[in-house]
Structure formats: structure tokens, C-alpha cells
Short mmCIF file of N, CA and C in Angstrom, two decimals:
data_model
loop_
_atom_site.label_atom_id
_atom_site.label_comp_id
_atom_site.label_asym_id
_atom_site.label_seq_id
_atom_site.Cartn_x
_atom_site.Cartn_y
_atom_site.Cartn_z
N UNK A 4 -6.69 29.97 6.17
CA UNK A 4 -8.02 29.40 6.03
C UNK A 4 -7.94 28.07 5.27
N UNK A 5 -8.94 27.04 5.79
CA UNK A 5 -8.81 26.02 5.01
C UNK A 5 -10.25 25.56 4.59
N UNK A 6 -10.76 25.19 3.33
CA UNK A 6 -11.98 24.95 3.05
C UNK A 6 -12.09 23.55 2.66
N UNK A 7 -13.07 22.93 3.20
CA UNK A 7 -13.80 21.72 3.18
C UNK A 7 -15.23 21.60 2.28
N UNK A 8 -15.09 20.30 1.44
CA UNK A 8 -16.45 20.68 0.63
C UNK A 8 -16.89 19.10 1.14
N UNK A 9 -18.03 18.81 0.99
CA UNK A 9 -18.89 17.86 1.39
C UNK A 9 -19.66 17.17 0.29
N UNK A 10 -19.56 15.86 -0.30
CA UNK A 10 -20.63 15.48 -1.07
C UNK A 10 -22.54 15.87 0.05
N UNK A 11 -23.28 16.22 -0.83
CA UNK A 11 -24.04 16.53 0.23
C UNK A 11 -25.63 16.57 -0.22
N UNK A 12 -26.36 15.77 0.54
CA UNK A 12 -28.18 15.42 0.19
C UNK A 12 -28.96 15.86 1.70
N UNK A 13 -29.82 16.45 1.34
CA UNK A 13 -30.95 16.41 2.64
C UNK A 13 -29.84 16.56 3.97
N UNK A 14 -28.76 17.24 4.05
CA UNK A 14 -27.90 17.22 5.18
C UNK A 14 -26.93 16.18 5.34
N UNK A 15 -27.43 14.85 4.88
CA UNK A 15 -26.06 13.82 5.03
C UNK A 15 -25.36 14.15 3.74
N UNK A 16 -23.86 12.95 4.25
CA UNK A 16 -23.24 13.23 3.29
C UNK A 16 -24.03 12.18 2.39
N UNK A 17 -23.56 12.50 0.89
CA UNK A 17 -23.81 11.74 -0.18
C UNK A 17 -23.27 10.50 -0.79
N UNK A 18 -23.85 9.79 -1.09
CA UNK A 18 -22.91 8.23 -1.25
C UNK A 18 -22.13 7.83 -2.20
N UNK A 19 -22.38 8.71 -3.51
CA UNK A 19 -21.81 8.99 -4.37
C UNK A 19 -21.11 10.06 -5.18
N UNK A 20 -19.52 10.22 -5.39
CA UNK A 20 -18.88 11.31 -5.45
C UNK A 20 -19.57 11.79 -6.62
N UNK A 21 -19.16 11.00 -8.19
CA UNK A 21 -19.46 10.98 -9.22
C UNK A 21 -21.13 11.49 -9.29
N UNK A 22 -21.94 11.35 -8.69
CA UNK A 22 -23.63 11.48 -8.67
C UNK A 22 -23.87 13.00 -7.88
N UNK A 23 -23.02 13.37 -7.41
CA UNK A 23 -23.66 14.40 -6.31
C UNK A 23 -23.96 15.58 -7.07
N UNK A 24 -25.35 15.78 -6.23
CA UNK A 24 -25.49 17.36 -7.47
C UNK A 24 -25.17 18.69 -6.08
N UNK A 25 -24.88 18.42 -5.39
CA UNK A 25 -24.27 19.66 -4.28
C UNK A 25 -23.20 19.03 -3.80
N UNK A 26 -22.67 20.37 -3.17
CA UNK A 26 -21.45 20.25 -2.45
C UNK A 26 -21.77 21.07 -1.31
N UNK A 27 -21.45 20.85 -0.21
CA UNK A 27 -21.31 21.88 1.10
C UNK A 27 -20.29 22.28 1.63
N UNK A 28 -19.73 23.27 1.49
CA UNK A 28 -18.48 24.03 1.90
C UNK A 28 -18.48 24.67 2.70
N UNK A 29 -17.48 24.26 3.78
CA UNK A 29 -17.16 25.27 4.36
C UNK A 29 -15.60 26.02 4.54
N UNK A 30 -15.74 26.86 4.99
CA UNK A 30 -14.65 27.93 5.01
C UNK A 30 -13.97 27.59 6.93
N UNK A 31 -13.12 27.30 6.84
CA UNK A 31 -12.51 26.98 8.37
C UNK A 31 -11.38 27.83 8.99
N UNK A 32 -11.59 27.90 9.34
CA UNK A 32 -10.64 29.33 10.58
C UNK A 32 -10.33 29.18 12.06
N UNK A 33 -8.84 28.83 12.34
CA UNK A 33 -8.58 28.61 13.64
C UNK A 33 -9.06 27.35 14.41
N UNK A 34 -8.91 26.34 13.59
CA UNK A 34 -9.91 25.13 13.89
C UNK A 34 -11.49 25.26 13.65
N UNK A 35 -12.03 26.42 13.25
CA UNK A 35 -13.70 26.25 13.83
C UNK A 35 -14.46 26.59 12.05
N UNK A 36 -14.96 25.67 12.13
CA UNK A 36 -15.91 26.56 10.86
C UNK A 36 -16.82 27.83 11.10
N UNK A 37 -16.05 28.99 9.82
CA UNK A 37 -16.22 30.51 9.88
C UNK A 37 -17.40 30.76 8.91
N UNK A 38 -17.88 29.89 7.66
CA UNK A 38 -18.98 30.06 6.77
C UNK A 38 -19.02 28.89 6.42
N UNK A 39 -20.57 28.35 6.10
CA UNK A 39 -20.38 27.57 4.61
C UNK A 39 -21.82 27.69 3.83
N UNK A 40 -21.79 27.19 3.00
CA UNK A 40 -22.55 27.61 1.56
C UNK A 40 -22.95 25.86 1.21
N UNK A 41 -23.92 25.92 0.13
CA UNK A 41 -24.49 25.13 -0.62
C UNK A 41 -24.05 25.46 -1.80
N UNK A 42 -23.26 24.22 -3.03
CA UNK A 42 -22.98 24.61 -4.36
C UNK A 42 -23.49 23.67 -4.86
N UNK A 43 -24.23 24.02 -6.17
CA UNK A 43 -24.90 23.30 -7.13
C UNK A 43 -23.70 23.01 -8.09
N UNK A 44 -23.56 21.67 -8.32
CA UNK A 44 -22.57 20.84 -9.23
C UNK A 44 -23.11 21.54 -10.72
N UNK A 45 -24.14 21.87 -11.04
CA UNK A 45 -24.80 22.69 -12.39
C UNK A 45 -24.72 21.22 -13.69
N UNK A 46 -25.12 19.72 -12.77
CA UNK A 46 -25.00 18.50 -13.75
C UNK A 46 -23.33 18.15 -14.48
N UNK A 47 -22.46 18.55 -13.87
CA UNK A 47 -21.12 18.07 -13.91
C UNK A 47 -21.13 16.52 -13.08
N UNK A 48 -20.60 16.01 -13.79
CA UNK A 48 -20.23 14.46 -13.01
C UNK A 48 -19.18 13.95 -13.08
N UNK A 49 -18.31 12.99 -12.18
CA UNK A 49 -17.57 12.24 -11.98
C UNK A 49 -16.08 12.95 -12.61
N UNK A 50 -15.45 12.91 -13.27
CA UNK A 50 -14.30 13.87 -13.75
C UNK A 50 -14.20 15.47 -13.80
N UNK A 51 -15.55 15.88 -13.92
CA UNK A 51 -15.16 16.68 -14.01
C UNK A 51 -15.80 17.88 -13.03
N UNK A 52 -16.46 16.89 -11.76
CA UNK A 52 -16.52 17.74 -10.02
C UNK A 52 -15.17 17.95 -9.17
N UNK A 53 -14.28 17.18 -9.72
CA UNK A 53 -12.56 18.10 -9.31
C UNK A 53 -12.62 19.35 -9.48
N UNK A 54 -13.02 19.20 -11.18
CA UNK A 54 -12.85 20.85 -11.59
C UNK A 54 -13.65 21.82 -11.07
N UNK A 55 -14.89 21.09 -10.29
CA UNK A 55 -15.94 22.41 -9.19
C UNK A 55 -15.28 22.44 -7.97
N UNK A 56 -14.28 21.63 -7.77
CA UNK A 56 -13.72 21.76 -6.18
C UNK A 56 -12.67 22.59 -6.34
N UNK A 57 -11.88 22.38 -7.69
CA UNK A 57 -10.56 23.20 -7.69
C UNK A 57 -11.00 24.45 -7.68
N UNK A 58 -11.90 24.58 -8.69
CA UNK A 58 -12.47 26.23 -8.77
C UNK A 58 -12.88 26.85 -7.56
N UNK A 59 -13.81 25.97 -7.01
CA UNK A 59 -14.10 26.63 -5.43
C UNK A 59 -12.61 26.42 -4.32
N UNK A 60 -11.95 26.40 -4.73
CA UNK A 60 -10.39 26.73 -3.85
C UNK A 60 -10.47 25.44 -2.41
N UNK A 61 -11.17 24.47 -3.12
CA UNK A 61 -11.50 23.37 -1.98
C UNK A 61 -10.15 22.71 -1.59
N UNK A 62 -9.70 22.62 0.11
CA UNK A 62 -8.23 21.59 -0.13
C UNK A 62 -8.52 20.25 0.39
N UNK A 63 -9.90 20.17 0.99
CA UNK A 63 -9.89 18.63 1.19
C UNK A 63 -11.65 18.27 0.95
N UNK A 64 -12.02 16.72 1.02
CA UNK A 64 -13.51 16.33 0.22
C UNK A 64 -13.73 15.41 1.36
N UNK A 65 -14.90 15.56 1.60
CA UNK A 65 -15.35 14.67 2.64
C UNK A 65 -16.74 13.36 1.84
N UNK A 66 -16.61 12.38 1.48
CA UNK A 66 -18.24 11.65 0.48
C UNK A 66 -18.04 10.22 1.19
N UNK A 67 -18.92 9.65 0.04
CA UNK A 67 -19.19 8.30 0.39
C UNK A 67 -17.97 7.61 -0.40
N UNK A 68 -18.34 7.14 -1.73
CA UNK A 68 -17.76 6.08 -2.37
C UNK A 68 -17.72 6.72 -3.51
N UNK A 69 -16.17 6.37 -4.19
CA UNK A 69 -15.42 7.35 -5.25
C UNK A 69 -14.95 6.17 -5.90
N UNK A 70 -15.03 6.62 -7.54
CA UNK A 70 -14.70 5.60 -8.33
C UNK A 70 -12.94 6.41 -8.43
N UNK A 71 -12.23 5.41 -9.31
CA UNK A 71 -10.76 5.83 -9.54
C UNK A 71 -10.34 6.60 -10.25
N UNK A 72 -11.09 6.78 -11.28
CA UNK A 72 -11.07 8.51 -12.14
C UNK A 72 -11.01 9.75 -11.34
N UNK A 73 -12.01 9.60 -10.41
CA UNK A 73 -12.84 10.65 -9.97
C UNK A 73 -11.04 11.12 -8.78
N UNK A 74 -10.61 9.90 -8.17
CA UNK A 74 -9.59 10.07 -7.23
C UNK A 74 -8.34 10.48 -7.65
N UNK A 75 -8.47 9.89 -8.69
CA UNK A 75 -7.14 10.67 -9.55
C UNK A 75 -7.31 11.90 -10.08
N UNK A 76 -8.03 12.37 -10.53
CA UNK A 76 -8.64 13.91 -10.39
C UNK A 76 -8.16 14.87 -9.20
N UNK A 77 -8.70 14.29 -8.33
CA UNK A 77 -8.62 14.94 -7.15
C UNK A 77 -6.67 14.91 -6.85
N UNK A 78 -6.15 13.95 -6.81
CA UNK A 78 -4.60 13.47 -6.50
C UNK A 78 -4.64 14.97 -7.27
N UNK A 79 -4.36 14.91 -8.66
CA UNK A 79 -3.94 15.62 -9.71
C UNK A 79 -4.15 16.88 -9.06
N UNK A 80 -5.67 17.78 -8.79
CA UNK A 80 -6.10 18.99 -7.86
C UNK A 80 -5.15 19.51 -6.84
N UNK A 81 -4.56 18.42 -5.73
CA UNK A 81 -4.31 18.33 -4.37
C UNK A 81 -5.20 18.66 -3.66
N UNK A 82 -6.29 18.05 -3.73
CA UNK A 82 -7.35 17.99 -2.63
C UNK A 82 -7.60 16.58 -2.06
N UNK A 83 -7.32 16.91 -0.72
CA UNK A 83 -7.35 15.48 0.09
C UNK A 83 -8.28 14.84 0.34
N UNK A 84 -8.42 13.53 0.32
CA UNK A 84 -9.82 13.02 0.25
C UNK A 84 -9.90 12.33 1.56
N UNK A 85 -11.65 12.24 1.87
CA UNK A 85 -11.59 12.01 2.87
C UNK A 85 -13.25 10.49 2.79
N UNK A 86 -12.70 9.54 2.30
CA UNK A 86 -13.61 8.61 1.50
C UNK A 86 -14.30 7.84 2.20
N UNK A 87 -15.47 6.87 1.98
CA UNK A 87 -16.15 5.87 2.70
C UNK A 87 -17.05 6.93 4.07
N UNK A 88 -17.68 7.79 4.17
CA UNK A 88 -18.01 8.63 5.14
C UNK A 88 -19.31 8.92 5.02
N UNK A 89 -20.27 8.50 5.63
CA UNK A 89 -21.61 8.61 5.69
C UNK A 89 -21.94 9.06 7.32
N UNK A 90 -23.86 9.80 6.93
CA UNK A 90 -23.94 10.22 8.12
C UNK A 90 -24.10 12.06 7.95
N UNK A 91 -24.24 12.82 9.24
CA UNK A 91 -24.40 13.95 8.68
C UNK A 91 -23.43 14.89 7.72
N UNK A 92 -23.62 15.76 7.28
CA UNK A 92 -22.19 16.29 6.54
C UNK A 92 -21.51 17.05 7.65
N UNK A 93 -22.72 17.87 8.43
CA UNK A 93 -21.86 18.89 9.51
C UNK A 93 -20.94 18.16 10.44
N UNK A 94 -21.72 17.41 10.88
CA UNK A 94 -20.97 16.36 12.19
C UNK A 94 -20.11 15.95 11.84
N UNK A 95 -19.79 15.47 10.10
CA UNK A 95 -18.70 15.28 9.70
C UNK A 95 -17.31 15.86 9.08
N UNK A 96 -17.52 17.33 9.61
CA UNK A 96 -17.01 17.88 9.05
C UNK A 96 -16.34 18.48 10.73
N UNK A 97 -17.19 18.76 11.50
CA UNK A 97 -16.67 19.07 13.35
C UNK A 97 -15.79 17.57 13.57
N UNK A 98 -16.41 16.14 12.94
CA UNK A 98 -15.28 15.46 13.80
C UNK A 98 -13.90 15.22 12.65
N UNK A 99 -13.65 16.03 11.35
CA UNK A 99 -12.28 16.44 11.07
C UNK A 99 -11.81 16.93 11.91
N UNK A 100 -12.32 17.90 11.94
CA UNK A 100 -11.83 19.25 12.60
C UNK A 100 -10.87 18.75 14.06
N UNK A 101 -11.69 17.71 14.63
CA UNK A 101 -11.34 17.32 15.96
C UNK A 101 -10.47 16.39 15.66
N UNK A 102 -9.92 15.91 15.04
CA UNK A 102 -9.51 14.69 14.42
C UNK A 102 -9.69 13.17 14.93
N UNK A 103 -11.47 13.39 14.69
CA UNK A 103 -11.83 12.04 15.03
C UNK A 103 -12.91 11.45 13.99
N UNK A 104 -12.80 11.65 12.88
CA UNK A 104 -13.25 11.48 11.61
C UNK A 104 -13.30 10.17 10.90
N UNK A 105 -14.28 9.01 11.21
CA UNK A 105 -14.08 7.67 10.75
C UNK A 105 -14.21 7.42 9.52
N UNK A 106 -12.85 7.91 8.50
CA UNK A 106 -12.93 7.38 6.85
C UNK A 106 -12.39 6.12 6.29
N UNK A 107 -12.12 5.95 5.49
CA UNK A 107 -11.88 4.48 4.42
C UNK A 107 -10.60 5.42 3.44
N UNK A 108 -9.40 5.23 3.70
CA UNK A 108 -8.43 6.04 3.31
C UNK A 108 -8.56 4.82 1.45
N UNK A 109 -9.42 3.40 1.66
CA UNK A 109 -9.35 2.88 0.34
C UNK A 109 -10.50 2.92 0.08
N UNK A 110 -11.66 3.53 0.22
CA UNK A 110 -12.99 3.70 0.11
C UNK A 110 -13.35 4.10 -1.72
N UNK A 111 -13.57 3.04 -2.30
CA UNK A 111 -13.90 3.33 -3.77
C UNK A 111 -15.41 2.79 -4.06
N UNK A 112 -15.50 3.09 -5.62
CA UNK A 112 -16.89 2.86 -6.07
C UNK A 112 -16.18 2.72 -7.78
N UNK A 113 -15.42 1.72 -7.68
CA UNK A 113 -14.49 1.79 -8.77
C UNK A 113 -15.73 0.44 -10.00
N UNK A 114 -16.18 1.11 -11.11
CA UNK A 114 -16.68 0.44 -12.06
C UNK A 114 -16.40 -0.49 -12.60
N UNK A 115 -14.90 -0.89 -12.49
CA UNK A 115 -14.16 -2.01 -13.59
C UNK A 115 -14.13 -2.85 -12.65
N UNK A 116 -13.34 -2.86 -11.53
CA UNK A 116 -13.03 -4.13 -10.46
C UNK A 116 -14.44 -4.80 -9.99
N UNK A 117 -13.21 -6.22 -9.74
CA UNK A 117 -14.21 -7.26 -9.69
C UNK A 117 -15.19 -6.87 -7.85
N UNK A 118 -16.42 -7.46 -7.76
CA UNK A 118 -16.83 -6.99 -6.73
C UNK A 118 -16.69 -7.99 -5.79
N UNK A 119 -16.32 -8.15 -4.61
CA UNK A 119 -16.32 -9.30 -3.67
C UNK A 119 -16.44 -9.02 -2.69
N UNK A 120 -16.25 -9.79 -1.66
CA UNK A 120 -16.15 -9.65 -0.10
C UNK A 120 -15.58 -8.82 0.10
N UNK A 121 -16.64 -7.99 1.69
CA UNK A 121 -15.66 -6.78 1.58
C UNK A 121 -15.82 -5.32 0.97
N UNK A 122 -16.50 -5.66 -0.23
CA UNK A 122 -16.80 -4.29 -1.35
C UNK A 122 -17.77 -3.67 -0.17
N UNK A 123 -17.64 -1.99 -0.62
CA UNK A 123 -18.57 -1.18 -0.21
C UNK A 123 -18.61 -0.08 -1.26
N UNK A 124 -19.57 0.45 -1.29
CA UNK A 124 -19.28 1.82 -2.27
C UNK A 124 -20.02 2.71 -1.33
N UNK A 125 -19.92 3.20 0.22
CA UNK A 125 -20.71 3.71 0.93
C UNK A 125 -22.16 3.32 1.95
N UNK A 126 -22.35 2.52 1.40
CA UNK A 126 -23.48 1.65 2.44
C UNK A 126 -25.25 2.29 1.29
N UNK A 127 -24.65 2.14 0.01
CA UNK A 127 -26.07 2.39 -0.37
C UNK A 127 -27.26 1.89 0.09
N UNK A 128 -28.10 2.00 -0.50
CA UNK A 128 -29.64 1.78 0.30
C UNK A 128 -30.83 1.69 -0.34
N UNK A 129 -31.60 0.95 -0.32
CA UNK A 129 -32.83 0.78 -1.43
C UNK A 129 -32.17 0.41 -3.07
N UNK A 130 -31.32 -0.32 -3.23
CA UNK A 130 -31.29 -0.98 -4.78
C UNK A 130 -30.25 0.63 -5.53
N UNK A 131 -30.00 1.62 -4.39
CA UNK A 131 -29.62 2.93 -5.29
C UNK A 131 -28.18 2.43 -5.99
N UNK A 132 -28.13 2.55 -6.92
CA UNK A 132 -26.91 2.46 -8.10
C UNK A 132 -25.70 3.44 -7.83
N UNK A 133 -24.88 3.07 -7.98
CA UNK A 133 -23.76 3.98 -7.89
C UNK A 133 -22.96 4.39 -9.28
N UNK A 134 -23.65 3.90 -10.02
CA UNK A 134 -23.01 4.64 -11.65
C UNK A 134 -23.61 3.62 -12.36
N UNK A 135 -23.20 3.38 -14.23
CA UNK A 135 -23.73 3.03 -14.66
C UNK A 135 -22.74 1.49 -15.12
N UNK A 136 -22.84 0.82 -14.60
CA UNK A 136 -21.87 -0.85 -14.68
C UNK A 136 -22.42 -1.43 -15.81
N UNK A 137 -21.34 -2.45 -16.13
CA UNK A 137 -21.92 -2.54 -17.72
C UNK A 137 -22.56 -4.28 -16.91
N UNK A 138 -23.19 -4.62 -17.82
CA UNK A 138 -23.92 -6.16 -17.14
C UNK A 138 -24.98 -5.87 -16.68
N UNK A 139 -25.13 -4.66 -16.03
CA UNK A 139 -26.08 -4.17 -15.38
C UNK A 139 -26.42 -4.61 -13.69
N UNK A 140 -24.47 -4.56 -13.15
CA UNK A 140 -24.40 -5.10 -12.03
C UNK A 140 -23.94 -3.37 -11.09
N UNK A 141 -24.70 -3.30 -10.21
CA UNK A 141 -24.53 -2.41 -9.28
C UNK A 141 -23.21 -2.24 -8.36
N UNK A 142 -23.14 -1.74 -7.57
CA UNK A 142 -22.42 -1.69 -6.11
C UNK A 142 -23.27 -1.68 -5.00
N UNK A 143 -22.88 -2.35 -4.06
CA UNK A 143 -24.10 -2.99 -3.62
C UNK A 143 -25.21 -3.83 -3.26
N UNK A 144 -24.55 -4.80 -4.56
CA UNK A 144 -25.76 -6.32 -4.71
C UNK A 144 -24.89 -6.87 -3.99
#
């Protein structure tokens, strides 16, 4: 069995690893997803939602935009990431499965680096912030 967890809002995935207050898991069997569940993060953030994935026996993450803490976490776990991924969570989780899954293998939301051409932290939307930047410069502008 292999289990998949999902950053996860209103059904899409979520744009931010560090921000997400659910996860959607599923349980996979023989190629096909066999269960999945809704988990409440219980206000854990950014370092220490590895430790809700490790616990839930998660081996790979499907989100938007992940800062470099959060990825090194995960390295550290061995849970494979699957970054830059917006859109539904299910659909995104059937086109793993199929292996036709359009991710950002460099897909970050990294706080310190400089932002330029090019940057994405997921395709936020409406002014939404992706953590707290000091200057009071977003991801995104």
C-alpha cells in the first residue's frame, strides 16, 4: 500500500504547504485509490506538518508552493514531494497514479530568496500571502 496526502481547501489542492490546515489522504492499492480521509493539521505549521505526514505513515505530498525548511523536513521523513501543483486534489492525485502529474520538481515558496522572474509560489490569488516576509513583501507581487 502506498499513501498519498494532499495539501487540501474546498477540494483543490492548497497553495501553501506551511499554511494548510488539512491534508487529504489517501490510501492506494494496486494502482487505484482504496480510502481516503480528511486530516486536520490541529494549527501545526510549516516544520512541523512533516511530523503530521510522518505520523500518518504518508510516503509522498502532493501542494502548491513549499518553503525550504518545510522540504528539508520532508527529505529528512522520506516523503516524496510532489511541488508547484494546483487544481483539484482528487484529479491530482488519479493523474499520479497514471503518471501524468504536472509538478515543479523546484517548486518553492522559499522566504529568504531574492524574488524575480520566474518566481511562483503556486499561482496565488487575490493579494493571498504565502507566509510572513519580513519588508512586508509577499510571493506573488
Amino acid at each position: 500500500m502506498m499513501r498519498i496526502a494532499v495539501t487540501y481547501e474546498d477540494g483543490q489542492v492548497f497553495q501553501h504547504f506551511g499554511h494548510t490546515e488539512m491534508f487529504k489522504v489517501y490510501d492506494v492499492e494496486n494502482g487505484k485509490v482504496s480510502d481516503s480521509q480528511v486530516v486536520d493539521t490541529n494549527g501545526q505549521g510549516h516544520g512541523a506538518l512533516a511530523g503530521v505526514l510522518k505520523a500518518l505513515k504518508v510516503d509522498a505530498l502532493i501542494c502548491g508552493g513549499i518553503g525550504g525548511g518545510a522540504r528539508a523536513a520532508l527529505d529528512a521523513s522520506g516523503i516524496k514531494l510532489y511541488g508547484g501543483v494546483s487544481g483539484s486534489a482528487d484529479g491530482a492525485v488519479e493523474a499520479l497514479l497514471k503518471g501524468e502529474l504536472s509538478f515543479d520538481p523546484e517548486a518553492r515558496c522559499d522566504h529568504h530568496d531574492h524574488h524575480g522572474e520566474g518566481h511562483s509560489c503556486g499561482g496565488h490569488e487575490g493579494g493571498h500571502s504565502c507566509g510572513h516576509h519580513e519588508g512586508g513583501h509577499f510571493c506573488g507581487e
